[in-house]
């Protein structure tokens, strides 16, 4: 089955530094990747949609200059949290799939727990 | 504004009985609904889905019911097993999912022996 690998699984960083999270599709080509964020006791919220080779589309309220998304290949997308602050502490998770497939065709990574101190 | 609502943060069910998880939505543009199961420190795993043109979809022990007029769906698990203990998320999409998913807050299902 489709496997999506997300790294790191957890990271602690100092306020003001940047953190990069990787999302890789291991056995399929992911033309589309979604990035979600989940705060404690809240639902997963869609942050942005990235299609391979094009700029990411960000949801309303998500700062594109703060959350840099790169989807340069069909197997890798990265989310960089720039100048991280404690309020950015959250659970970040990606899902990857091939455009044209239904929503159930997308596979989630295992998520990244980011703590900014 | 929460477009997908799971009003029960937790649910406790005895092993062997039926588990019923509920989900309500407000956006009439949603046309595809999914249920995911999630364990701690793991990503959500797809369980079952239903298109808005149907009112029922069954897969083994899992059945999803959709009531479009009430904007309500439910997931039935029968019989419930200890391994079913997890957080269950209801999600909805427009256009078949090409635009990403809108999730509920999840329901923590606890199966008691």
PDB file of C-alpha atoms in Angstrom:
ATOM      1  CA  UNK A   1       0.000   0.000   0.000  1.00  0.00           C
ATOM      2  CA  UNK A   2       0.916   3.663  -0.229  1.00  0.00           C
ATOM      3  CA  UNK A   3       3.414   4.769   2.405  1.00  0.00           C
ATOM      4  CA  UNK A   4       4.181   8.322   3.435  1.00  0.00           C
ATOM      5  CA  UNK A   5       7.175   9.029   5.614  1.00  0.00           C
ATOM      6  CA  UNK A   6       7.333  12.221   7.642  1.00  0.00           C
ATOM      7  CA  UNK A   7      10.413  13.463   9.487  1.00  0.00           C
ATOM      8  CA  UNK A   8      11.196  14.389  12.110  1.00  0.00           C
ATOM      9  CA  UNK A   9       8.511  12.884  14.315  1.00  0.00           C
ATOM     10  CA  UNK A  10       9.228  15.481  16.952  1.00  0.00           C
ATOM     11  CA  UNK A  11      11.425  18.538  17.238  1.00  0.00           C
ATOM     12  CA  UNK A  12      12.171  21.148  19.870  1.00  0.00           C
ATOM     13  CA  UNK A  13      13.595  24.434  18.695  1.00  0.00           C
ATOM     14  CA  UNK A  14      14.410  27.823  20.103  1.00  0.00           C
ATOM     15  CA  UNK A  15      12.216  30.785  19.390  1.00  0.00           C
ATOM     16  CA  UNK A  16      13.391  32.642  16.293  1.00  0.00           C
ATOM     17  CA  UNK A  17      14.927  29.650  14.558  1.00  0.00           C
ATOM     18  CA  UNK A  18      13.571  27.796  11.531  1.00  0.00           C
ATOM     19  CA  UNK A  19      12.501  24.190  11.342  1.00  0.00           C
ATOM     20  CA  UNK A  20      12.105  22.026   8.248  1.00  0.00           C
ATOM     21  CA  UNK A  21       9.685  19.111   8.107  1.00  0.00           C
ATOM     22  CA  UNK A  22       9.921  16.549   5.307  1.00  0.00           C
ATOM     23  CA  UNK A  23       7.143  14.496   3.802  1.00  0.00           C
ATOM     24  CA  UNK A  24       8.100  11.693   1.419  1.00  0.00           C
ATOM     25  CA  UNK A  25       5.996   9.294  -0.585  1.00  0.00           C
ATOM     26  CA  UNK A  26       7.967   6.073  -0.545  1.00  0.00           C
ATOM     27  CA  UNK A  27       6.261   3.880  -3.108  1.00  0.00           C
ATOM     28  CA  UNK A  28       4.240   6.202  -5.289  1.00  0.00           C
ATOM     29  CA  UNK A  29       4.462   9.554  -6.985  1.00  0.00           C
ATOM     30  CA  UNK A  30       2.648  12.242  -5.075  1.00  0.00           C
ATOM     31  CA  UNK A  31       1.476  14.970  -7.390  1.00  0.00           C
ATOM     32  CA  UNK A  32      -0.415  16.621  -4.556  1.00  0.00           C
ATOM     33  CA  UNK A  33       0.450  17.011  -0.911  1.00  0.00           C
ATOM     34  CA  UNK A  34      -1.599  18.631   1.816  1.00  0.00           C
ATOM     35  CA  UNK A  35      -0.204  20.090   5.018  1.00  0.00           C
ATOM     36  CA  UNK A  36      -2.342  20.161   8.148  1.00  0.00           C
ATOM     37  CA  UNK A  37      -1.860  21.496  11.651  1.00  0.00           C
ATOM     38  CA  UNK A  38      -3.535  20.305  14.816  1.00  0.00           C
ATOM     39  CA  UNK A  39      -3.589  22.186  18.097  1.00  0.00           C
ATOM     40  CA  UNK A  40      -4.442  20.282  21.298  1.00  0.00           C
ATOM     41  CA  UNK A  41      -8.067  19.214  21.486  1.00  0.00           C
ATOM     42  CA  UNK A  42      -8.718  20.728  18.081  1.00  0.00           C
ATOM     43  CA  UNK A  43      -9.307  19.252  14.659  1.00  0.00           C
ATOM     44  CA  UNK A  44      -6.718  18.934  11.927  1.00  0.00           C
ATOM     45  CA  UNK A  45      -6.782  22.192  10.009  1.00  0.00           C
ATOM     46  CA  UNK A  46      -5.695  22.381   6.397  1.00  0.00           C
ATOM     47  CA  UNK A  47      -2.819  24.836   6.002  1.00  0.00           C
ATOM     48  CA  UNK A  48      -1.883  24.528   2.368  1.00  0.00           C
ATOM     49  CA  UNK A  49      -2.014  22.435  -0.765  1.00  0.00           C
ATOM     50  CA  UNK A  50       1.085  21.836  -2.805  1.00  0.00           C
ATOM     51  CA  UNK A  51       1.254  20.456  -6.299  1.00  0.00           C
ATOM     52  CA  UNK A  52       4.559  19.236  -7.657  1.00  0.00           C
ATOM     53  CA  UNK A  53       6.354  21.923  -9.592  1.00  0.00           C
ATOM     54  CA  UNK A  54       4.046  24.781  -8.712  1.00  0.00           C
ATOM     55  CA  UNK A  55       3.534  27.202  -5.870  1.00  0.00           C
ATOM     56  CA  UNK A  56       1.570  26.093  -2.855  1.00  0.00           C
ATOM     57  CA  UNK A  57      -1.946  27.341  -2.249  1.00  0.00           C
ATOM     58  CA  UNK A  58      -2.449  28.544   1.300  1.00  0.00           C
ATOM     59  CA  UNK A  59      -5.661  28.559   3.293  1.00  0.00           C
ATOM     60  CA  UNK A  60      -7.004  31.806   4.606  1.00  0.00           C
ATOM     61  CA  UNK A  61      -5.164  32.949   7.707  1.00  0.00           C
ATOM     62  CA  UNK A  62      -2.006  30.944   7.025  1.00  0.00           C
ATOM     63  CA  UNK A  63       1.049  33.104   6.435  1.00  0.00           C
ATOM     64  CA  UNK A  64       2.850  31.905   3.345  1.00  0.00           C
ATOM     65  CA  UNK A  65       6.039  33.746   4.268  1.00  0.00           C
ATOM     66  CA  UNK A  66       6.141  32.000   7.605  1.00  0.00           C
ATOM     67  CA  UNK A  67       5.241  28.514   6.435  1.00  0.00           C
ATOM     68  CA  UNK A  68       7.337  27.867   3.357  1.00  0.00           C
ATOM     69  CA  UNK A  69       6.293  24.869   1.328  1.00  0.00           C
ATOM     70  CA  UNK A  70       8.404  23.302  -1.364  1.00  0.00           C
ATOM     71  CA  UNK A  71       7.248  20.432  -3.536  1.00  0.00           C
ATOM     72  CA  UNK A  72      10.124  20.140  -5.962  1.00  0.00           C
ATOM     73  CA  UNK A  73       9.797  16.458  -6.753  1.00  0.00           C
ATOM     74  CA  UNK A  74       7.066  13.854  -7.012  1.00  0.00           C
ATOM     75  CA  UNK A  75       8.209  12.174  -3.835  1.00  0.00           C
ATOM     76  CA  UNK A  76       9.147  15.020  -1.523  1.00  0.00           C
ATOM     77  CA  UNK A  77       7.473  18.049  -0.035  1.00  0.00           C
ATOM     78  CA  UNK A  78       8.917  20.164   2.752  1.00  0.00           C
ATOM     79  CA  UNK A  79       7.338  22.575   5.195  1.00  0.00           C
ATOM     80  CA  UNK A  80       9.668  25.113   6.774  1.00  0.00           C
ATOM     81  CA  UNK A  81       8.445  27.033   9.795  1.00  0.00           C
ATOM     82  CA  UNK A  82      10.485  30.211   9.687  1.00  0.00           C
ATOM     83  CA  UNK A  83      11.284  32.326  12.724  1.00  0.00           C
ATOM     84  CA  UNK A  84       9.315  29.952  14.905  1.00  0.00           C
ATOM     85  CA  UNK A  85       7.525  31.248  17.983  1.00  0.00           C
ATOM     86  CA  UNK A  86       5.913  29.388  20.886  1.00  0.00           C
ATOM     87  CA  UNK A  87       2.462  29.861  19.326  1.00  0.00           C
ATOM     88  CA  UNK A  88       3.672  27.790  16.352  1.00  0.00           C
ATOM     89  CA  UNK A  89       3.997  24.791  18.654  1.00  0.00           C
ATOM     90  CA  UNK A  90       1.629  22.251  17.196  1.00  0.00           C
ATOM     91  CA  UNK A  91       1.275  18.897  15.489  1.00  0.00           C
ATOM     92  CA  UNK A  92       2.009  19.169  11.770  1.00  0.00           C
ATOM     93  CA  UNK A  93       0.981  16.402   9.417  1.00  0.00           C
ATOM     94  CA  UNK A  94       1.083  15.873   5.679  1.00  0.00           C
ATOM     95  CA  UNK A  95      -0.973  13.767   3.367  1.00  0.00           C
ATOM     96  CA  UNK A  96       0.081  12.764  -0.107  1.00  0.00           C
ATOM     97  CA  UNK A  97      -1.686  11.430  -3.132  1.00  0.00           C
ATOM     98  CA  UNK A  98      -2.064  11.538  -6.846  1.00  0.00           C
ATOM     99  CA  UNK A  99      -4.303  14.187  -8.336  1.00  0.00           C
ATOM    100  CA  UNK A 100      -7.439  12.782  -9.804  1.00  0.00           C
ATOM    101  CA  UNK A 101      -7.866  10.202  -7.100  1.00  0.00           C
ATOM    102  CA  UNK A 102     -10.607  10.499  -4.558  1.00  0.00           C
ATOM    103  CA  UNK A 103      -9.997  11.812  -1.073  1.00  0.00           C
ATOM    104  CA  UNK A 104      -9.665   8.274   0.259  1.00  0.00           C
ATOM    105  CA  UNK A 105      -6.650   7.854  -2.007  1.00  0.00           C
ATOM    106  CA  UNK A 106      -4.521  10.158   0.103  1.00  0.00           C
ATOM    107  CA  UNK A 107      -2.181   8.742   2.702  1.00  0.00           C
ATOM    108  CA  UNK A 108      -1.139  10.567   5.841  1.00  0.00           C
ATOM    109  CA  UNK A 109       2.319  10.776   7.304  1.00  0.00           C
ATOM    110  CA  UNK A 110       2.827  10.073  10.987  1.00  0.00           C
ATOM    111  CA  UNK A 111       3.065  13.747  11.887  1.00  0.00           C
ATOM    112  CA  UNK A 112       5.625  16.032  13.507  1.00  0.00           C
ATOM    113  CA  UNK A 113       5.260  17.397  17.009  1.00  0.00           C
ATOM    114  CA  UNK A 114       6.892  20.853  17.044  1.00  0.00           C
ATOM    115  CA  UNK A 115       7.662  22.543  20.334  1.00  0.00           C
ATOM    116  CA  UNK A 116       9.101  26.033  20.263  1.00  0.00           C
ATOM    117  CA  UNK A 117      10.748  27.169  23.494  1.00  0.00           C
TER     118      UNK A 117
ATOM    119  CA  UNK B   1     -16.583  28.295  12.387  1.00  0.00           C
ATOM    120  CA  UNK B   2     -16.524  24.528  12.765  1.00  0.00           C
ATOM    121  CA  UNK B   3     -17.944  23.085   9.563  1.00  0.00           C
ATOM    122  CA  UNK B   4     -17.575  19.486  10.705  1.00  0.00           C
ATOM    123  CA  UNK B   5     -18.616  18.716  14.251  1.00  0.00           C
ATOM    124  CA  UNK B   6     -18.095  15.698  16.422  1.00  0.00           C
ATOM    125  CA  UNK B   7     -19.895  16.589  19.597  1.00  0.00           C
ATOM    126  CA  UNK B   8     -18.798  13.614  21.659  1.00  0.00           C
ATOM    127  CA  UNK B   9     -15.156  13.945  22.734  1.00  0.00           C
ATOM    128  CA  UNK B  10     -15.210  10.406  24.036  1.00  0.00           C
ATOM    129  CA  UNK B  11     -17.315   7.254  23.935  1.00  0.00           C
ATOM    130  CA  UNK B  12     -17.012   4.107  25.993  1.00  0.00           C
ATOM    131  CA  UNK B  13     -18.469   0.848  24.652  1.00  0.00           C
ATOM    132  CA  UNK B  14     -18.334  -2.693  25.891  1.00  0.00           C
ATOM    133  CA  UNK B  15     -16.498  -5.236  23.773  1.00  0.00           C
ATOM    134  CA  UNK B  16     -18.839  -7.044  21.412  1.00  0.00           C
ATOM    135  CA  UNK B  17     -21.447  -4.284  21.411  1.00  0.00           C
ATOM    136  CA  UNK B  18     -22.081  -1.715  18.715  1.00  0.00           C
ATOM    137  CA  UNK B  19     -20.141   1.549  18.654  1.00  0.00           C
ATOM    138  CA  UNK B  20     -21.882   4.501  17.043  1.00  0.00           C
ATOM    139  CA  UNK B  21     -19.881   7.627  16.335  1.00  0.00           C
ATOM    140  CA  UNK B  22     -21.688  10.704  15.131  1.00  0.00           C
ATOM    141  CA  UNK B  23     -20.733  13.622  12.954  1.00  0.00           C
ATOM    142  CA  UNK B  24     -22.602  16.705  11.777  1.00  0.00           C
ATOM    143  CA  UNK B  25     -21.660  19.157   9.083  1.00  0.00           C
ATOM    144  CA  UNK B  26     -22.857  22.581   8.060  1.00  0.00           C
ATOM    145  CA  UNK B  27     -21.480  23.106   4.559  1.00  0.00           C
ATOM    146  CA  UNK B  28     -23.900  21.819   1.950  1.00  0.00           C
ATOM    147  CA  UNK B  29     -21.098  21.873  -0.629  1.00  0.00           C
ATOM    148  CA  UNK B  30     -19.472  18.838   0.955  1.00  0.00           C
ATOM    149  CA  UNK B  31     -20.005  15.849  -1.303  1.00  0.00           C
ATOM    150  CA  UNK B  32     -17.678  13.226   0.113  1.00  0.00           C
ATOM    151  CA  UNK B  33     -17.235  12.075   3.665  1.00  0.00           C
ATOM    152  CA  UNK B  34     -14.568   9.968   5.293  1.00  0.00           C
ATOM    153  CA  UNK B  35     -13.798   8.377   8.623  1.00  0.00           C
ATOM    154  CA  UNK B  36     -10.266   8.036   9.892  1.00  0.00           C
ATOM    155  CA  UNK B  37      -8.838   6.172  12.844  1.00  0.00           C
ATOM    156  CA  UNK B  38      -5.860   7.589  14.673  1.00  0.00           C
ATOM    157  CA  UNK B  39      -3.532   6.189  17.299  1.00  0.00           C
ATOM    158  CA  UNK B  40      -1.231   8.464  19.344  1.00  0.00           C
ATOM    159  CA  UNK B  41       1.918   9.588  17.512  1.00  0.00           C
ATOM    160  CA  UNK B  42       0.619   8.189  14.226  1.00  0.00           C
ATOM    161  CA  UNK B  43      -1.106   9.728  11.251  1.00  0.00           C
ATOM    162  CA  UNK B  44      -4.805   9.119  10.578  1.00  0.00           C
ATOM    163  CA  UNK B  45      -5.597   5.881   8.796  1.00  0.00           C
ATOM    164  CA  UNK B  46      -8.443   5.807   6.317  1.00  0.00           C
ATOM    165  CA  UNK B  47     -11.348   3.593   7.397  1.00  0.00           C
ATOM    166  CA  UNK B  48     -14.337   4.099   5.191  1.00  0.00           C
ATOM    167  CA  UNK B  49     -15.935   6.763   3.055  1.00  0.00           C
ATOM    168  CA  UNK B  50     -19.243   7.650   1.489  1.00  0.00           C
ATOM    169  CA  UNK B  51     -20.291   9.771  -1.425  1.00  0.00           C
ATOM    170  CA  UNK B  52     -23.188  12.172  -1.046  1.00  0.00           C
ATOM    171  CA  UNK B  53     -25.124  10.225  -3.654  1.00  0.00           C
ATOM    172  CA  UNK B  54     -25.369   7.289  -1.277  1.00  0.00           C
ATOM    173  CA  UNK B  55     -26.870   6.893   2.142  1.00  0.00           C
ATOM    174  CA  UNK B  56     -24.981   3.827   3.289  1.00  0.00           C
ATOM    175  CA  UNK B  57     -21.635   2.185   2.742  1.00  0.00           C
ATOM    176  CA  UNK B  58     -20.506  -0.995   4.413  1.00  0.00           C
ATOM    177  CA  UNK B  59     -17.083  -2.563   4.758  1.00  0.00           C
ATOM    178  CA  UNK B  60     -16.809  -5.507   7.085  1.00  0.00           C
ATOM    179  CA  UNK B  61     -17.540  -4.404  10.637  1.00  0.00           C
ATOM    180  CA  UNK B  62     -17.740  -0.765   9.606  1.00  0.00           C
ATOM    181  CA  UNK B  63     -20.814   0.926   8.188  1.00  0.00           C
ATOM    182  CA  UNK B  64     -21.239   4.608   7.486  1.00  0.00           C
ATOM    183  CA  UNK B  65     -24.689   6.159   7.193  1.00  0.00           C
ATOM    184  CA  UNK B  66     -25.333   9.529   5.616  1.00  0.00           C
ATOM    185  CA  UNK B  67     -28.445  11.635   6.145  1.00  0.00           C
ATOM    186  CA  UNK B  68     -28.066  14.546   3.769  1.00  0.00           C
ATOM    187  CA  UNK B  69     -31.224  16.343   4.812  1.00  0.00           C
ATOM    188  CA  UNK B  70     -30.027  16.378   8.412  1.00  0.00           C
ATOM    189  CA  UNK B  71     -26.388  16.947   7.420  1.00  0.00           C
ATOM    190  CA  UNK B  72     -25.479  14.068   9.651  1.00  0.00           C
ATOM    191  CA  UNK B  73     -23.384  10.966   9.299  1.00  0.00           C
ATOM    192  CA  UNK B  74     -22.551   8.164  11.617  1.00  0.00           C
ATOM    193  CA  UNK B  75     -20.049   5.345  11.800  1.00  0.00           C
ATOM    194  CA  UNK B  76     -21.202   2.025  13.179  1.00  0.00           C
ATOM    195  CA  UNK B  77     -18.711  -0.553  14.340  1.00  0.00           C
ATOM    196  CA  UNK B  78     -20.099  -3.954  15.149  1.00  0.00           C
ATOM    197  CA  UNK B  79     -18.989  -5.947  16.971  1.00  0.00           C
ATOM    198  CA  UNK B  80     -16.602  -3.627  18.760  1.00  0.00           C
ATOM    199  CA  UNK B  81     -13.178  -5.037  19.514  1.00  0.00           C
ATOM    200  CA  UNK B  82     -10.404  -3.873  21.885  1.00  0.00           C
ATOM    201  CA  UNK B  83      -8.243  -2.922  18.909  1.00  0.00           C
ATOM    202  CA  UNK B  84     -10.891  -0.417  17.888  1.00  0.00           C
ATOM    203  CA  UNK B  85      -9.904   1.815  20.793  1.00  0.00           C
ATOM    204  CA  UNK B  86      -8.548   4.963  19.131  1.00  0.00           C
ATOM    205  CA  UNK B  87      -9.544   8.478  18.148  1.00  0.00           C
ATOM    206  CA  UNK B  88     -11.927   8.595  15.209  1.00  0.00           C
ATOM    207  CA  UNK B  89     -12.067  11.608  12.945  1.00  0.00           C
ATOM    208  CA  UNK B  90     -14.875  12.512  10.627  1.00  0.00           C
ATOM    209  CA  UNK B  91     -13.777  14.456   7.537  1.00  0.00           C
ATOM    210  CA  UNK B  92     -15.521  16.046   4.602  1.00  0.00           C
ATOM    211  CA  UNK B  93     -14.460  17.259   1.217  1.00  0.00           C
ATOM    212  CA  UNK B  94     -15.747  19.131  -1.793  1.00  0.00           C
ATOM    213  CA  UNK B  95     -15.133  18.060  -5.342  1.00  0.00           C
ATOM    214  CA  UNK B  96     -14.050  14.580  -4.400  1.00  0.00           C
ATOM    215  CA  UNK B  97     -11.232  15.670  -2.140  1.00  0.00           C
ATOM    216  CA  UNK B  98      -9.051  17.623  -4.521  1.00  0.00           C
ATOM    217  CA  UNK B  99      -9.183  20.610  -2.190  1.00  0.00           C
ATOM    218  CA  UNK B 100      -8.159  18.901   1.014  1.00  0.00           C
ATOM    219  CA  UNK B 101     -10.248  17.752   3.912  1.00  0.00           C
ATOM    220  CA  UNK B 102     -12.168  19.482   6.680  1.00  0.00           C
ATOM    221  CA  UNK B 103     -11.960  17.517   9.899  1.00  0.00           C
ATOM    222  CA  UNK B 104     -13.987  17.261  13.061  1.00  0.00           C
ATOM    223  CA  UNK B 105     -12.259  17.334  16.448  1.00  0.00           C
ATOM    224  CA  UNK B 106     -12.412  13.606  16.854  1.00  0.00           C
ATOM    225  CA  UNK B 107     -14.060  11.156  19.223  1.00  0.00           C
ATOM    226  CA  UNK B 108     -11.980   8.995  21.504  1.00  0.00           C
ATOM    227  CA  UNK B 109     -13.516   5.523  21.426  1.00  0.00           C
ATOM    228  CA  UNK B 110     -12.706   3.266  24.351  1.00  0.00           C
ATOM    229  CA  UNK B 111     -13.648  -0.378  24.096  1.00  0.00           C
ATOM    230  CA  UNK B 112     -13.984  -1.960  27.497  1.00  0.00           C
ATOM    231  CA  UNK B 113     -13.465  -5.717  27.992  1.00  0.00           C
TER     232      UNK B 113
END
